[in-house]
Tab-separated table of C-alpha atoms in Angstrom:
chain	number	residue	atom	x	y	z
A	1194	UNK	CA	0.007	0.005	0.012
A	1195	UNK	CA	1.006	3.574	-0.626
A	1196	UNK	CA	0.128	6.475	1.701
A	1197	UNK	CA	-1.498	9.084	-0.536
A	1198	UNK	CA	-2.688	11.591	2.014
A	1199	UNK	CA	-2.621	12.138	5.769
A	1200	UNK	CA	-5.450	14.486	6.669
A	1201	UNK	CA	-6.585	16.135	9.850
A	1202	UNK	CA	-8.274	12.935	11.062
A	1203	UNK	CA	-8.029	10.398	8.233
A	1204	UNK	CA	-5.283	8.704	6.254
A	1205	UNK	CA	-5.800	7.518	2.690
A	1206	UNK	CA	-3.818	4.654	1.151
A	1207	UNK	CA	-3.777	3.324	-2.378
A	1208	UNK	CA	-4.138	-0.430	-2.731
A	1209	UNK	CA	-4.233	-1.314	-6.390
A	1210	UNK	CA	-7.277	0.309	-7.965
A	1211	UNK	CA	-8.881	0.816	-4.561
A	1212	UNK	CA	-8.435	3.229	-1.704
A	1213	UNK	CA	-8.154	2.356	1.986
A	1214	UNK	CA	-9.676	5.084	4.125
A	1215	UNK	CA	-8.424	4.887	7.698
A	1216	UNK	CA	-10.106	6.833	10.509
A	1217	UNK	CA	-7.706	7.792	13.280
A	1218	UNK	CA	-8.490	8.729	16.878
A	1219	UNK	CA	-7.376	12.306	16.138
A	1220	UNK	CA	-9.879	15.066	16.600
A	1221	UNK	CA	-9.896	18.384	14.690
A	1222	UNK	CA	-11.689	21.560	15.689
A	1223	UNK	CA	-11.689	24.827	13.809
A	1224	UNK	CA	-9.771	22.908	11.145
A	1225	UNK	CA	-6.829	22.327	13.530
A	1226	UNK	CA	-5.943	18.798	14.701
A	1227	UNK	CA	-5.614	18.490	18.461
A	1228	UNK	CA	-2.580	16.665	19.922
A	1229	UNK	CA	-4.746	14.496	22.213
A	1230	UNK	CA	-6.606	11.521	20.664
A	1231	UNK	CA	-10.088	10.339	21.668
A	1232	UNK	CA	-9.844	6.582	22.314
A	1233	UNK	CA	-11.963	4.424	19.947
A	1234	UNK	CA	-13.032	7.446	17.919
A	1235	UNK	CA	-11.842	6.037	14.603
A	1236	UNK	CA	-13.655	2.741	15.152
A	1237	UNK	CA	-16.833	4.463	16.327
A	1238	UNK	CA	-16.997	6.808	13.350
A	1239	UNK	CA	-16.220	4.017	10.903
A	1240	UNK	CA	-18.951	1.797	12.325
A	1241	UNK	CA	-21.493	4.650	12.380
A	1242	UNK	CA	-20.638	5.691	8.788
A	1243	UNK	CA	-21.090	2.102	7.592
A	1244	UNK	CA	-24.473	1.887	9.343
A	1245	UNK	CA	-25.611	5.119	7.666
A	1246	UNK	CA	-24.321	4.095	4.250
A	1247	UNK	CA	-26.506	1.025	4.510
A	1248	UNK	CA	-29.553	3.023	5.686
A	1249	UNK	CA	-29.266	5.415	2.740
A	1250	UNK	CA	-28.102	2.988	0.048
A	1251	UNK	CA	-31.423	3.258	-1.839
A	1252	UNK	CA	-31.182	7.052	-1.815
A	1253	UNK	CA	-27.661	7.680	-3.125
A	1254	UNK	CA	-24.767	5.301	-3.977
A	1255	UNK	CA	-21.655	5.284	-1.786
A	1256	UNK	CA	-17.971	4.509	-2.147
A	1257	UNK	CA	-17.825	1.431	0.089
A	1258	UNK	CA	-16.348	-1.769	-1.366
A	1259	UNK	CA	-15.661	-3.635	1.892
A	1260	UNK	CA	-15.287	-3.001	5.598
A	1261	UNK	CA	-13.528	-6.336	6.157
A	1262	UNK	CA	-11.105	-6.614	3.236
A	1263	UNK	CA	-8.642	-4.201	4.810
A	1264	UNK	CA	-5.163	-4.625	6.312
A	1265	UNK	CA	-5.293	-6.304	9.728
A	1266	UNK	CA	-3.645	-3.353	11.495
A	1267	UNK	CA	-6.548	-1.150	10.422
A	1268	UNK	CA	-9.345	-3.607	11.164
A	1269	UNK	CA	-12.435	-1.834	12.529
A	1270	UNK	CA	-11.312	1.634	11.540
A	1271	UNK	CA	-10.828	1.304	7.796
A	1272	UNK	CA	-12.993	1.010	4.701
A	1273	UNK	CA	-11.968	-0.213	1.253
A	1274	UNK	CA	-13.384	2.339	-1.147
A	1275	UNK	CA	-13.817	3.166	-4.795
A	1276	UNK	CA	-11.645	5.882	-6.251
A	1277	UNK	CA	-13.673	8.995	-7.084
A	1278	UNK	CA	-13.015	12.394	-8.610
A	1279	UNK	CA	-13.959	14.491	-5.584
A	1280	UNK	CA	-16.190	17.531	-5.928
A	1281	UNK	CA	-14.311	20.649	-4.750
A	1282	UNK	CA	-17.126	21.717	-2.377
A	1283	UNK	CA	-18.080	20.826	1.180
A	1284	UNK	CA	-21.809	20.080	1.043
A	1285	UNK	CA	-23.606	21.190	4.198
A	1286	UNK	CA	-27.271	20.962	5.147
A	1287	UNK	CA	-28.741	22.772	8.140
A	1288	UNK	CA	-32.098	22.125	9.766
A	1289	UNK	CA	-31.391	24.228	12.843
A	1290	UNK	CA	-29.530	27.493	13.334
A	1291	UNK	CA	-26.352	27.033	15.348
A	1292	UNK	CA	-22.560	27.244	15.176
A	1293	UNK	CA	-21.037	29.268	12.382
A	1294	UNK	CA	-24.423	29.498	10.670
A	1295	UNK	CA	-25.936	31.274	13.670
A	1296	UNK	CA	-22.955	33.649	13.866
A	1297	UNK	CA	-23.356	34.507	10.192
A	1298	UNK	CA	-27.125	34.958	10.592
A	1299	UNK	CA	-26.620	37.440	13.411
A	1300	UNK	CA	-24.254	39.465	11.188
A	1301	UNK	CA	-26.184	39.334	7.924
A	1302	UNK	CA	-29.640	37.798	8.382
A	1303	UNK	CA	-28.586	34.994	6.024
A	1304	UNK	CA	-26.434	31.835	5.906
A	1305	UNK	CA	-24.351	31.229	2.782
A	1306	UNK	CA	-26.540	33.684	0.946
A	1307	UNK	CA	-29.808	32.047	2.029
A	1308	UNK	CA	-32.058	34.747	3.566
A	1309	UNK	CA	-33.766	33.597	6.754
A	1310	UNK	CA	-36.676	35.025	8.770
A	1311	UNK	CA	-35.961	37.711	11.335
A	1312	UNK	CA	-35.966	36.939	15.057
A	1313	UNK	CA	-34.399	33.496	15.013
A	1314	UNK	CA	-32.339	32.515	18.057
A	1315	UNK	CA	-29.652	29.994	18.872
A	1316	UNK	CA	-30.869	26.493	17.896
A	1317	UNK	CA	-34.039	27.717	16.161
A	1318	UNK	CA	-35.536	25.137	13.825
A	1319	UNK	CA	-35.500	26.490	10.270
A	1320	UNK	CA	-38.654	26.718	8.172
A	1321	UNK	CA	-37.052	24.080	5.934
A	1322	UNK	CA	-33.549	22.597	5.669
A	1323	UNK	CA	-31.093	24.756	3.727
A	1324	UNK	CA	-27.993	24.056	1.669
A	1325	UNK	CA	-25.026	26.045	3.034
A	1326	UNK	CA	-21.889	24.947	1.187
A	1327	UNK	CA	-18.330	25.858	2.042
A	1328	UNK	CA	-14.902	25.707	0.495
A	1329	UNK	CA	-12.768	22.592	0.830
A	1330	UNK	CA	-9.663	24.168	2.381
A	1331	UNK	CA	-6.214	22.601	2.313
A	1332	UNK	CA	-4.836	21.168	5.565
A	1333	UNK	CA	-4.021	23.962	7.987
A	1334	UNK	CA	-6.500	26.392	6.464
A	1335	UNK	CA	-10.136	27.080	7.327
A	1336	UNK	CA	-13.187	26.106	5.259
A	1337	UNK	CA	-15.106	29.282	4.361
A	1338	UNK	CA	-18.867	29.595	3.656
A	1339	UNK	CA	-19.771	30.154	0.007
A	1340	UNK	CA	-23.052	30.944	-1.724
A	1341	UNK	CA	-24.951	28.723	-4.074
A	1342	UNK	CA	-23.973	31.069	-6.898
A	1343	UNK	CA	-20.317	30.426	-6.088
A	1344	UNK	CA	-20.936	26.673	-6.230
A	1345	UNK	CA	-22.448	27.193	-9.686
A	1346	UNK	CA	-19.295	29.091	-10.716
A	1347	UNK	CA	-17.128	26.216	-9.461
A	1348	UNK	CA	-18.965	23.205	-10.875
A	1349	UNK	CA	-21.692	24.447	-13.221
A	1350	UNK	CA	-25.419	24.873	-12.740
A	1351	UNK	CA	-26.466	21.256	-13.342
A	1352	UNK	CA	-23.941	19.780	-10.917
A	1353	UNK	CA	-24.637	22.472	-8.322
A	1354	UNK	CA	-28.328	21.603	-8.323
A	1355	UNK	CA	-27.531	17.891	-7.974
A	1356	UNK	CA	-25.195	18.629	-5.043
A	1357	UNK	CA	-27.889	20.672	-3.312
A	1358	UNK	CA	-30.602	18.102	-3.885
A	1359	UNK	CA	-28.526	15.102	-2.745
A	1360	UNK	CA	-27.313	16.982	0.332
A	1361	UNK	CA	-30.832	17.950	1.390
A	1362	UNK	CA	-32.183	14.458	0.613
A	1363	UNK	CA	-29.449	12.882	2.768
A	1364	UNK	CA	-30.135	15.332	5.600
A	1365	UNK	CA	-33.900	14.788	5.504
A	1366	UNK	CA	-33.632	11.001	5.476
A	1367	UNK	CA	-30.999	10.999	8.200
A	1368	UNK	CA	-32.988	13.418	10.338
A	1369	UNK	CA	-36.121	11.316	9.978
A	1370	UNK	CA	-34.317	8.117	11.019
A	1371	UNK	CA	-32.535	9.850	13.932
A	1372	UNK	CA	-35.766	11.501	15.180
A	1373	UNK	CA	-37.309	8.049	15.598
A	1374	UNK	CA	-34.442	7.312	17.986
A	1375	UNK	CA	-34.735	10.538	19.997
A	1376	UNK	CA	-31.902	12.380	18.215
A	1377	UNK	CA	-32.124	15.715	16.396
A	1378	UNK	CA	-29.602	16.282	13.609
A	1379	UNK	CA	-28.981	19.999	13.632
A	1380	UNK	CA	-26.728	19.969	10.574
A	1381	UNK	CA	-24.443	17.722	8.648
A	1382	UNK	CA	-21.610	17.882	6.115
A	1383	UNK	CA	-21.184	15.352	3.317
A	1384	UNK	CA	-18.649	14.819	0.593
A	1385	UNK	CA	-19.435	13.668	-2.926
A	1386	UNK	CA	-17.320	12.507	-5.831
A	1387	UNK	CA	-17.743	11.397	-9.418
A	1388	UNK	CA	-17.552	7.724	-10.283
A	1389	UNK	CA	-16.136	6.844	-13.728
A	1390	UNK	CA	-19.718	6.300	-15.024
A	1391	UNK	CA	-20.692	9.865	-14.156
A	1392	UNK	CA	-22.582	8.994	-10.978
A	1393	UNK	CA	-22.341	11.250	-7.938
A	1394	UNK	CA	-21.313	9.045	-5.019
A	1395	UNK	CA	-21.186	9.620	-1.264
A	1396	UNK	CA	-17.652	9.425	0.112
A	1397	UNK	CA	-15.591	9.943	3.271
A	1398	UNK	CA	-17.836	9.711	6.364
A	1399	UNK	CA	-21.609	9.972	6.676
A	1400	UNK	CA	-23.741	11.455	9.479
A	1401	UNK	CA	-21.160	10.918	12.182
A	1402	UNK	CA	-20.342	12.847	15.325
A	1403	UNK	CA	-17.519	14.585	13.467
A	1404	UNK	CA	-19.569	15.613	10.447
A	1405	UNK	CA	-22.863	16.422	12.202
A	1406	UNK	CA	-24.370	18.014	15.280
A	1407	UNK	CA	-26.536	15.547	17.224
A	1408	UNK	CA	-28.858	16.778	19.981
A	1409	UNK	CA	-31.123	14.794	22.348
A	1410	UNK	CA	-34.710	15.616	21.374
A	1411	UNK	CA	-35.950	15.332	24.944
A	1412	UNK	CA	-33.951	18.320	26.160
A	1413	UNK	CA	-34.157	20.485	23.018
A	1414	UNK	CA	-34.988	24.094	23.778
A	1415	UNK	CA	-34.297	26.934	21.334
A	1416	UNK	CA	-32.625	30.102	22.636
A	1417	UNK	CA	-29.648	28.377	24.232
A	1418	UNK	CA	-26.800	26.025	23.480
A	1419	UNK	CA	-27.879	22.349	23.371
A	1420	UNK	CA	-26.327	19.244	24.884
A	1421	UNK	CA	-24.424	17.781	21.956
A	1422	UNK	CA	-23.434	14.167	21.141
A	1423	UNK	CA	-20.429	15.211	19.118
A	1424	UNK	CA	-17.201	17.164	19.258
A	1425	UNK	CA	-18.996	20.352	20.221
A	1426	UNK	CA	-17.984	19.518	23.808
A	1427	UNK	CA	-14.347	19.781	22.754
A	1428	UNK	CA	-15.042	22.993	20.834
A	1429	UNK	CA	-16.637	24.492	23.936
A	1430	UNK	CA	-13.651	23.499	26.080
A	1431	UNK	CA	-11.212	24.921	23.553
A	1432	UNK	CA	-13.163	28.188	23.304
A	1433	UNK	CA	-13.148	28.530	27.087
A	1434	UNK	CA	-9.431	27.773	27.304
A	1435	UNK	CA	-8.457	30.999	25.560
A	1436	UNK	CA	-6.868	29.202	22.595
A	1437	UNK	CA	-6.746	31.465	19.522
A	1438	UNK	CA	-7.733	28.673	17.095
A	1439	UNK	CA	-4.312	28.729	15.439
A	1440	UNK	CA	-1.866	25.795	15.505
A	1441	UNK	CA	-0.450	24.377	17.595
A	1442	UNK	CA	-3.535	23.369	19.533
A	1443	UNK	CA	-3.354	22.694	23.291
A	1444	UNK	CA	-3.463	19.279	24.951
A	1445	UNK	CA	-6.972	18.203	25.916
A	1446	UNK	CA	-7.559	17.376	29.619
A	1447	UNK	CA	-8.337	13.743	30.476
A	1448	UNK	CA	-11.849	14.531	31.748
A	1449	UNK	CA	-12.732	16.257	28.446
A	1450	UNK	CA	-11.395	13.275	26.497
A	1451	UNK	CA	-13.421	10.846	28.603
A	1452	UNK	CA	-16.661	12.881	28.339
A	1453	UNK	CA	-16.217	13.270	24.562
A	1454	UNK	CA	-15.693	9.538	24.055
A	1455	UNK	CA	-18.789	8.833	26.175
A	1456	UNK	CA	-20.876	11.060	23.878
A	1457	UNK	CA	-19.588	9.341	20.728
A	1458	UNK	CA	-20.467	5.966	22.270
A	1459	UNK	CA	-23.909	7.058	23.431
A	1460	UNK	CA	-25.069	8.468	20.112
A	1461	UNK	CA	-23.705	5.420	18.256
A	1462	UNK	CA	-25.763	3.154	20.503
A	1463	UNK	CA	-28.898	5.315	20.323
A	1464	UNK	CA	-28.813	5.546	16.553
A	1465	UNK	CA	-27.844	2.005	15.618
A	1466	UNK	CA	-29.392	0.110	18.477
A	1467	UNK	CA	-26.105	-1.776	18.817
A	1468	UNK	CA	-24.140	-2.059	22.049
A	1469	UNK	CA	-20.597	-0.630	21.712
A	1470	UNK	CA	-17.785	-2.999	22.668
């Protein structure tokens, strides 16, 4: 195998005509990898992605070839994948107003150029899910929100519309499935690539705690920050630590690591119905 790319949290190897996508225990916030790993994170995200790929297989094709035909040292945290020509856009869907979207709304009344009603607050449910794409920044740089018109400029009108529709379809299906299990999906990011036959295919990870914000439905209350089954807990710790969001990032305290792992485990179990470990 040949190492092609070592990203913020994933490593990609070439194995013949296939790719081996390996999820590490690294965690990245504000596009900066932290020096402290979250134990089992790679295995948890891989297992959750595989579960979601299966749930949505009838909606959009995915890049998975095998979760078992991988090198033994990567077992449980790797997927054998098809090679794709990746779309140069991060595809984001939002059903609730939070995070960077809420910050942008407070400044402009819109998110990625999508005008929203006045008077929305932190964690407001949106009238309908919206497509809020961003750039796909190189390692060490920050993804930046872009408008739909800018996506059209990058990939053309037909592809832009397909990206928007697939992203919103994935979000709606995922949110519906999660809601039946007591989980709200506030937003999610997906990646898409072109297969050789011209099909747009889901790649990377899908509806995980790193690519989505998961909230418990039972405690949801707009107007405040929500309990979050994802790396938002690490983001909140980092924000409170005084870190300026520039590398190098600080070490994460053991209690934050433990609490974060517990959230990854809990949402995996709630969504899949499977016991972790």
